[in-house]
Amino acid sequence: AQSGTIAELIGRYERDILPTLHVKTKAEHTRYCKTLRTAFGSRRYAKSEVEASTGPFLRSMDLTQYLRLQEPTRPVAANKEIQCFSRIFRLGKTLWGYTEYNPCLQIEYNHEQAREQYHDDDAFMKVYEKASPTMQCMMDLAQMNGSRRGMILRLSLADVAATGPGVWFTLNKRRRNATPKRKLAPWTDDLRDVIQRA
């Protein structure tokens, strides 16, 4: 990538940061980088806020216009792309020393609709009745203690030792190289029943 262009920053992120990300996050950020390179790759980045105001560099106004153009069809995806872009610029400043200016700061993101559909007990039971026995166990575990899908899928035999105090769930979100946090669900008759069925 040509020096001083957005493609240079994106390329550095792809080379240095993407390989360290979780598989799902890596796939998402790979998509974001591809879209951002197409939209802004040939643009130049400013090395400082003063420089940004004096030349044809990528600025906050350009990113806000990009968000407005994407709002009718893909508002959430565009927001996530710019959030990824902001991280690239943050690294460009703090880690790589390319620039002191982040055009992603203080922009107006697209409005995201709150979830409109909340499932009641009737909807839960309709799905439950048609689910496989394994899925029923997963649904029971999620309902008993609010476990997310990833927490349930990570369960191992060691996490459910019958002689232990209960079932240990590993929390989804954690920082890279940090010790994973765990949550204990103490044994109850219902929990033992679900684990035995599983």
PDB file of C-alpha atoms in Angstrom:
ATOM      1  CA  ALA A   1       0.000   0.000   0.000  1.00  0.00           C
ATOM      2  CA  GLN A   2       1.172   3.507  -0.756  1.00  0.00           C
ATOM      3  CA  SER A   3       2.706   5.318   2.217  1.00  0.00           C
ATOM      4  CA  GLY A   4       0.400   7.878   3.796  1.00  0.00           C
ATOM      5  CA  THR A   5      -2.820   6.259   2.579  1.00  0.00           C
ATOM      6  CA  ILE A   6      -5.642   4.654   4.527  1.00  0.00           C
ATOM      7  CA  ALA A   7      -4.758   1.370   2.804  1.00  0.00           C
ATOM      8  CA  GLU A   8      -1.391   1.497   4.612  1.00  0.00           C
ATOM      9  CA  LEU A   9      -3.104   1.695   8.021  1.00  0.00           C
ATOM     10  CA  ILE A  10      -5.591  -1.054   7.160  1.00  0.00           C
ATOM     11  CA  GLY A  11      -2.787  -3.284   5.850  1.00  0.00           C
ATOM     12  CA  ARG A  12      -0.847  -2.866   9.097  1.00  0.00           C
ATOM     13  CA  TYR A  13      -3.964  -3.772  11.113  1.00  0.00           C
ATOM     14  CA  GLU A  14      -4.554  -6.863   8.975  1.00  0.00           C
ATOM     15  CA  ARG A  15      -0.937  -7.960   9.346  1.00  0.00           C
ATOM     16  CA  ASP A  16      -0.344  -7.219  13.045  1.00  0.00           C
ATOM     17  CA  ILE A  17      -3.731  -7.341  14.777  1.00  0.00           C
ATOM     18  CA  LEU A  18      -6.140  -9.606  12.866  1.00  0.00           C
ATOM     19  CA  PRO A  19      -4.128 -12.798  13.553  1.00  0.00           C
ATOM     20  CA  THR A  20      -4.425 -12.173  17.320  1.00  0.00           C
ATOM     21  CA  LEU A  21      -8.234 -11.865  17.363  1.00  0.00           C
ATOM     22  CA  HIS A  22     -10.805 -14.514  18.264  1.00  0.00           C
ATOM     23  CA  VAL A  23     -11.993 -16.476  15.204  1.00  0.00           C
ATOM     24  CA  LYS A  24     -15.411 -14.803  15.011  1.00  0.00           C
ATOM     25  CA  THR A  25     -14.033 -11.290  15.629  1.00  0.00           C
ATOM     26  CA  LYS A  26     -11.273 -11.904  13.094  1.00  0.00           C
ATOM     27  CA  ALA A  27     -13.832 -12.854  10.416  1.00  0.00           C
ATOM     28  CA  GLU A  28     -15.932  -9.758  11.156  1.00  0.00           C
ATOM     29  CA  HIS A  29     -12.948  -7.389  11.131  1.00  0.00           C
ATOM     30  CA  THR A  30     -11.626  -8.948   7.919  1.00  0.00           C
ATOM     31  CA  ARG A  31     -14.949  -7.999   6.277  1.00  0.00           C
ATOM     32  CA  TYR A  32     -14.834  -4.498   7.775  1.00  0.00           C
ATOM     33  CA  CYS A  33     -11.280  -3.959   6.497  1.00  0.00           C
ATOM     34  CA  LYS A  34     -12.247  -5.048   2.990  1.00  0.00           C
ATOM     35  CA  THR A  35     -15.193  -2.627   2.923  1.00  0.00           C
ATOM     36  CA  LEU A  36     -13.155   0.225   4.423  1.00  0.00           C
ATOM     37  CA  ARG A  37     -10.324  -0.309   1.928  1.00  0.00           C
ATOM     38  CA  THR A  38     -12.811  -0.140  -0.953  1.00  0.00           C
ATOM     39  CA  ALA A  39     -14.419   3.035   0.408  1.00  0.00           C
ATOM     40  CA  PHE A  40     -11.350   4.898   1.690  1.00  0.00           C
ATOM     41  CA  GLY A  41      -8.158   3.004   0.792  1.00  0.00           C
ATOM     42  CA  SER A  42      -6.813   5.538  -1.680  1.00  0.00           C
ATOM     43  CA  ARG A  43      -7.515   8.508   0.629  1.00  0.00           C
ATOM     44  CA  ARG A  44      -4.639  10.056   2.573  1.00  0.00           C
ATOM     45  CA  TYR A  45      -4.603  10.312   6.367  1.00  0.00           C
ATOM     46  CA  ALA A  46      -3.455  13.436   8.185  1.00  0.00           C
ATOM     47  CA  LYS A  47      -0.566  13.195  10.615  1.00  0.00           C
ATOM     48  CA  SER A  48      -2.112  15.849  12.899  1.00  0.00           C
ATOM     49  CA  GLU A  49      -5.361  17.735  13.429  1.00  0.00           C
ATOM     50  CA  VAL A  50      -3.772  20.884  11.969  1.00  0.00           C
ATOM     51  CA  GLU A  51      -2.757  19.006   8.827  1.00  0.00           C
ATOM     52  CA  ALA A  52      -6.289  17.551   8.539  1.00  0.00           C
ATOM     53  CA  SER A  53      -7.712  21.058   8.271  1.00  0.00           C
ATOM     54  CA  THR A  54      -5.305  22.170   5.546  1.00  0.00           C
ATOM     55  CA  GLY A  55      -5.412  19.494   2.886  1.00  0.00           C
ATOM     56  CA  PRO A  56      -7.379  16.765   1.107  1.00  0.00           C
ATOM     57  CA  PHE A  57      -7.148  14.285   3.993  1.00  0.00           C
ATOM     58  CA  LEU A  58      -9.794  11.941   5.391  1.00  0.00           C
ATOM     59  CA  ARG A  59     -11.832  13.855   7.987  1.00  0.00           C
ATOM     60  CA  SER A  60     -14.734  13.255  10.360  1.00  0.00           C
ATOM     61  CA  MET A  61     -17.116  14.852   7.850  1.00  0.00           C
ATOM     62  CA  ASP A  62     -16.241  12.164   5.266  1.00  0.00           C
ATOM     63  CA  LEU A  63     -17.023   9.386   7.722  1.00  0.00           C
ATOM     64  CA  THR A  64     -20.298  10.991   8.807  1.00  0.00           C
ATOM     65  CA  GLN A  65     -21.321  11.229   5.128  1.00  0.00           C
ATOM     66  CA  TYR A  66     -20.402   7.552   4.685  1.00  0.00           C
ATOM     67  CA  LEU A  67     -22.592   6.624   7.664  1.00  0.00           C
ATOM     68  CA  ARG A  68     -25.534   8.665   6.311  1.00  0.00           C
ATOM     69  CA  LEU A  69     -25.257   6.957   2.909  1.00  0.00           C
ATOM     70  CA  GLN A  70     -25.308   3.521   4.532  1.00  0.00           C
ATOM     71  CA  GLU A  71     -28.091   4.299   7.016  1.00  0.00           C
ATOM     72  CA  PRO A  72     -31.093   3.270   4.862  1.00  0.00           C
ATOM     73  CA  THR A  73     -29.765  -0.229   4.092  1.00  0.00           C
ATOM     74  CA  ARG A  74     -27.070  -1.221   6.600  1.00  0.00           C
ATOM     75  CA  PRO A  75     -26.905   1.172   9.560  1.00  0.00           C
ATOM     76  CA  VAL A  76     -25.530  -1.290  12.148  1.00  0.00           C
ATOM     77  CA  ALA A  77     -22.865  -2.751   9.839  1.00  0.00           C
ATOM     78  CA  ALA A  78     -21.658   0.743   8.919  1.00  0.00           C
ATOM     79  CA  ASN A  79     -21.435   1.699  12.607  1.00  0.00           C
ATOM     80  CA  LYS A  80     -19.317  -1.375  13.311  1.00  0.00           C
ATOM     81  CA  GLU A  81     -17.046  -0.629  10.363  1.00  0.00           C
ATOM     82  CA  ILE A  82     -16.352   2.871  11.672  1.00  0.00           C
ATOM     83  CA  GLN A  83     -15.792   1.519  15.202  1.00  0.00           C
ATOM     84  CA  CYS A  84     -13.188  -0.856  13.733  1.00  0.00           C
ATOM     85  CA  PHE A  85     -11.738   2.098  11.787  1.00  0.00           C
ATOM     86  CA  SER A  86     -11.462   4.078  15.014  1.00  0.00           C
ATOM     87  CA  ARG A  87      -9.435   1.281  16.559  1.00  0.00           C
ATOM     88  CA  ILE A  88      -7.137   1.250  13.528  1.00  0.00           C
ATOM     89  CA  PHE A  89      -6.510   4.982  13.944  1.00  0.00           C
ATOM     90  CA  ARG A  90      -6.030   4.598  17.704  1.00  0.00           C
ATOM     91  CA  LEU A  91      -3.351   1.973  17.048  1.00  0.00           C
ATOM     92  CA  GLY A  92      -1.886   4.204  14.335  1.00  0.00           C
ATOM     93  CA  LYS A  93      -1.376   6.828  17.023  1.00  0.00           C
ATOM     94  CA  THR A  94      -0.462   4.884  20.149  1.00  0.00           C
ATOM     95  CA  LEU A  95       1.362   1.831  18.771  1.00  0.00           C
ATOM     96  CA  TRP A  96       2.622   2.522  15.258  1.00  0.00           C
ATOM     97  CA  GLY A  97       3.257   6.287  15.346  1.00  0.00           C
ATOM     98  CA  TYR A  98       1.671   7.063  11.972  1.00  0.00           C
ATOM     99  CA  THR A  99      -0.712   9.835  13.020  1.00  0.00           C
ATOM    100  CA  GLU A 100      -1.942  11.966  15.911  1.00  0.00           C
ATOM    101  CA  TYR A 101      -5.351  12.528  14.278  1.00  0.00           C
ATOM    102  CA  ASN A 102      -8.325  10.177  14.508  1.00  0.00           C
ATOM    103  CA  PRO A 103     -11.169  11.259  12.169  1.00  0.00           C
ATOM    104  CA  CYS A 104     -13.513   8.739  13.807  1.00  0.00           C
ATOM    105  CA  LEU A 105     -13.789  10.755  17.037  1.00  0.00           C
ATOM    106  CA  GLN A 106     -16.884  12.859  17.672  1.00  0.00           C
ATOM    107  CA  ILE A 107     -18.900  11.623  14.721  1.00  0.00           C
ATOM    108  CA  GLU A 108     -22.602  10.876  14.757  1.00  0.00           C
ATOM    109  CA  TYR A 109     -23.221   7.170  14.392  1.00  0.00           C
ATOM    110  CA  ASN A 110     -26.354   5.800  12.762  1.00  0.00           C
ATOM    111  CA  HIS A 111     -29.342   5.253  14.998  1.00  0.00           C
ATOM    112  CA  GLU A 112     -29.781   1.564  15.798  1.00  0.00           C
ATOM    113  CA  GLN A 113     -33.232   0.174  16.413  1.00  0.00           C
ATOM    114  CA  ALA A 114     -33.745  -1.501  19.763  1.00  0.00           C
ATOM    115  CA  ARG A 115     -34.991  -5.072  19.642  1.00  0.00           C
ATOM    116  CA  GLU A 116     -38.746  -5.006  19.206  1.00  0.00           C
ATOM    117  CA  GLN A 117     -39.501  -8.654  19.768  1.00  0.00           C
ATOM    118  CA  TYR A 118     -39.189 -10.230  23.194  1.00  0.00           C
ATOM    119  CA  HIS A 119     -40.138 -13.856  23.563  1.00  0.00           C
ATOM    120  CA  ASP A 120     -42.596 -14.892  26.215  1.00  0.00           C
ATOM    121  CA  ASP A 121     -43.030 -18.328  27.793  1.00  0.00           C
ATOM    122  CA  ASP A 122     -45.430 -19.465  25.054  1.00  0.00           C
ATOM    123  CA  ALA A 123     -42.911 -18.731  22.291  1.00  0.00           C
ATOM    124  CA  PHE A 124     -40.161 -20.417  24.313  1.00  0.00           C
ATOM    125  CA  MET A 125     -42.262 -23.582  24.703  1.00  0.00           C
ATOM    126  CA  LYS A 126     -43.158 -23.700  20.995  1.00  0.00           C
ATOM    127  CA  VAL A 127     -39.454 -23.764  20.120  1.00  0.00           C
ATOM    128  CA  TYR A 128     -38.651 -26.116  23.010  1.00  0.00           C
ATOM    129  CA  GLU A 129     -41.204 -28.709  21.868  1.00  0.00           C
ATOM    130  CA  LYS A 130     -39.664 -28.898  18.391  1.00  0.00           C
ATOM    131  CA  ALA A 131     -36.023 -28.731  19.548  1.00  0.00           C
ATOM    132  CA  SER A 132     -33.668 -31.713  19.679  1.00  0.00           C
ATOM    133  CA  PRO A 133     -32.885 -33.171  23.132  1.00  0.00           C
ATOM    134  CA  THR A 134     -29.466 -31.481  23.056  1.00  0.00           C
ATOM    135  CA  MET A 135     -30.999 -28.104  22.193  1.00  0.00           C
ATOM    136  CA  GLN A 136     -33.582 -28.556  24.956  1.00  0.00           C
ATOM    137  CA  CYS A 137     -30.756 -29.035  27.467  1.00  0.00           C
ATOM    138  CA  MET A 138     -29.050 -25.904  26.189  1.00  0.00           C
ATOM    139  CA  MET A 139     -32.297 -23.933  26.431  1.00  0.00           C
ATOM    140  CA  ASP A 140     -32.824 -25.191  29.987  1.00  0.00           C
ATOM    141  CA  LEU A 141     -29.308 -24.154  31.017  1.00  0.00           C
ATOM    142  CA  ALA A 142     -29.740 -20.722  29.451  1.00  0.00           C
ATOM    143  CA  GLN A 143     -33.072 -20.199  31.183  1.00  0.00           C
ATOM    144  CA  MET A 144     -31.829 -21.393  34.588  1.00  0.00           C
ATOM    145  CA  ASN A 145     -28.907 -19.034  34.949  1.00  0.00           C
ATOM    146  CA  GLY A 146     -28.815 -16.652  31.989  1.00  0.00           C
ATOM    147  CA  SER A 147     -25.896 -18.375  30.277  1.00  0.00           C
ATOM    148  CA  ARG A 148     -25.098 -17.259  26.751  1.00  0.00           C
ATOM    149  CA  ARG A 149     -24.662 -19.675  23.862  1.00  0.00           C
ATOM    150  CA  GLY A 150     -20.858 -19.435  23.957  1.00  0.00           C
ATOM    151  CA  MET A 151     -20.774 -20.161  27.679  1.00  0.00           C
ATOM    152  CA  ILE A 152     -22.859 -23.302  27.194  1.00  0.00           C
ATOM    153  CA  LEU A 153     -20.872 -24.496  24.174  1.00  0.00           C
ATOM    154  CA  ARG A 154     -17.627 -24.132  26.166  1.00  0.00           C
ATOM    155  CA  LEU A 155     -18.773 -26.472  28.943  1.00  0.00           C
ATOM    156  CA  SER A 156     -16.492 -29.464  29.468  1.00  0.00           C
ATOM    157  CA  LEU A 157     -16.809 -32.536  31.672  1.00  0.00           C
ATOM    158  CA  ALA A 158     -14.422 -30.931  34.161  1.00  0.00           C
ATOM    159  CA  ASP A 159     -16.842 -27.983  34.507  1.00  0.00           C
ATOM    160  CA  VAL A 160     -19.683 -30.275  35.586  1.00  0.00           C
ATOM    161  CA  ALA A 161     -17.931 -32.663  37.990  1.00  0.00           C
ATOM    162  CA  ALA A 162     -20.664 -34.214  40.138  1.00  0.00           C
ATOM    163  CA  THR A 163     -18.507 -33.926  43.272  1.00  0.00           C
ATOM    164  CA  GLY A 164     -17.885 -30.200  42.750  1.00  0.00           C
ATOM    165  CA  PRO A 165     -19.933 -27.282  44.113  1.00  0.00           C
ATOM    166  CA  GLY A 166     -21.890 -26.890  40.877  1.00  0.00           C
ATOM    167  CA  VAL A 167     -21.389 -26.125  37.181  1.00  0.00           C
ATOM    168  CA  TRP A 168     -18.660 -23.650  36.206  1.00  0.00           C
ATOM    169  CA  PHE A 169     -19.417 -21.442  33.189  1.00  0.00           C
ATOM    170  CA  THR A 170     -16.612 -19.541  31.446  1.00  0.00           C
ATOM    171  CA  LEU A 171     -17.724 -16.019  30.591  1.00  0.00           C
ATOM    172  CA  ASN A 172     -17.642 -15.017  26.915  1.00  0.00           C
ATOM    173  CA  LYS A 173     -15.967 -11.635  26.998  1.00  0.00           C
ATOM    174  CA  ARG A 174     -12.373 -11.434  28.156  1.00  0.00           C
ATOM    175  CA  ARG A 175      -9.277  -9.512  27.284  1.00  0.00           C
ATOM    176  CA  ARG A 176      -6.556 -11.184  25.283  1.00  0.00           C
ATOM    177  CA  ASN A 177      -4.066 -13.124  27.465  1.00  0.00           C
ATOM    178  CA  ALA A 178      -6.209 -12.536  30.581  1.00  0.00           C
ATOM    179  CA  THR A 179      -7.297 -15.339  32.884  1.00  0.00           C
ATOM    180  CA  PRO A 180     -10.865 -16.301  31.909  1.00  0.00           C
ATOM    181  CA  LYS A 181     -13.565 -15.361  34.410  1.00  0.00           C
ATOM    182  CA  ARG A 182     -15.857 -18.122  35.594  1.00  0.00           C
ATOM    183  CA  LYS A 183     -19.338 -18.143  37.055  1.00  0.00           C
ATOM    184  CA  LEU A 184     -20.602 -20.888  39.378  1.00  0.00           C
ATOM    185  CA  ALA A 185     -24.134 -22.239  39.100  1.00  0.00           C
ATOM    186  CA  PRO A 186     -24.654 -24.194  42.374  1.00  0.00           C
ATOM    187  CA  TRP A 187     -26.239 -27.620  42.122  1.00  0.00           C
ATOM    188  CA  THR A 188     -30.018 -27.840  42.301  1.00  0.00           C
ATOM    189  CA  ASP A 189     -32.263 -30.765  41.498  1.00  0.00           C
ATOM    190  CA  ASP A 190     -33.257 -29.136  38.193  1.00  0.00           C
ATOM    191  CA  LEU A 191     -29.632 -28.430  37.249  1.00  0.00           C
ATOM    192  CA  ARG A 192     -28.612 -32.046  38.007  1.00  0.00           C
ATOM    193  CA  ASP A 193     -31.501 -33.263  35.877  1.00  0.00           C
ATOM    194  CA  VAL A 194     -30.430 -31.135  32.884  1.00  0.00           C
ATOM    195  CA  ILE A 195     -26.778 -32.197  33.182  1.00  0.00           C
ATOM    196  CA  GLN A 196     -27.752 -35.892  33.402  1.00  0.00           C
ATOM    197  CA  ARG A 197     -29.948 -35.532  30.305  1.00  0.00           C
ATOM    198  CA  ALA A 198     -27.165 -33.734  28.446  1.00  0.00           C
TER     199      ALA A 198
END
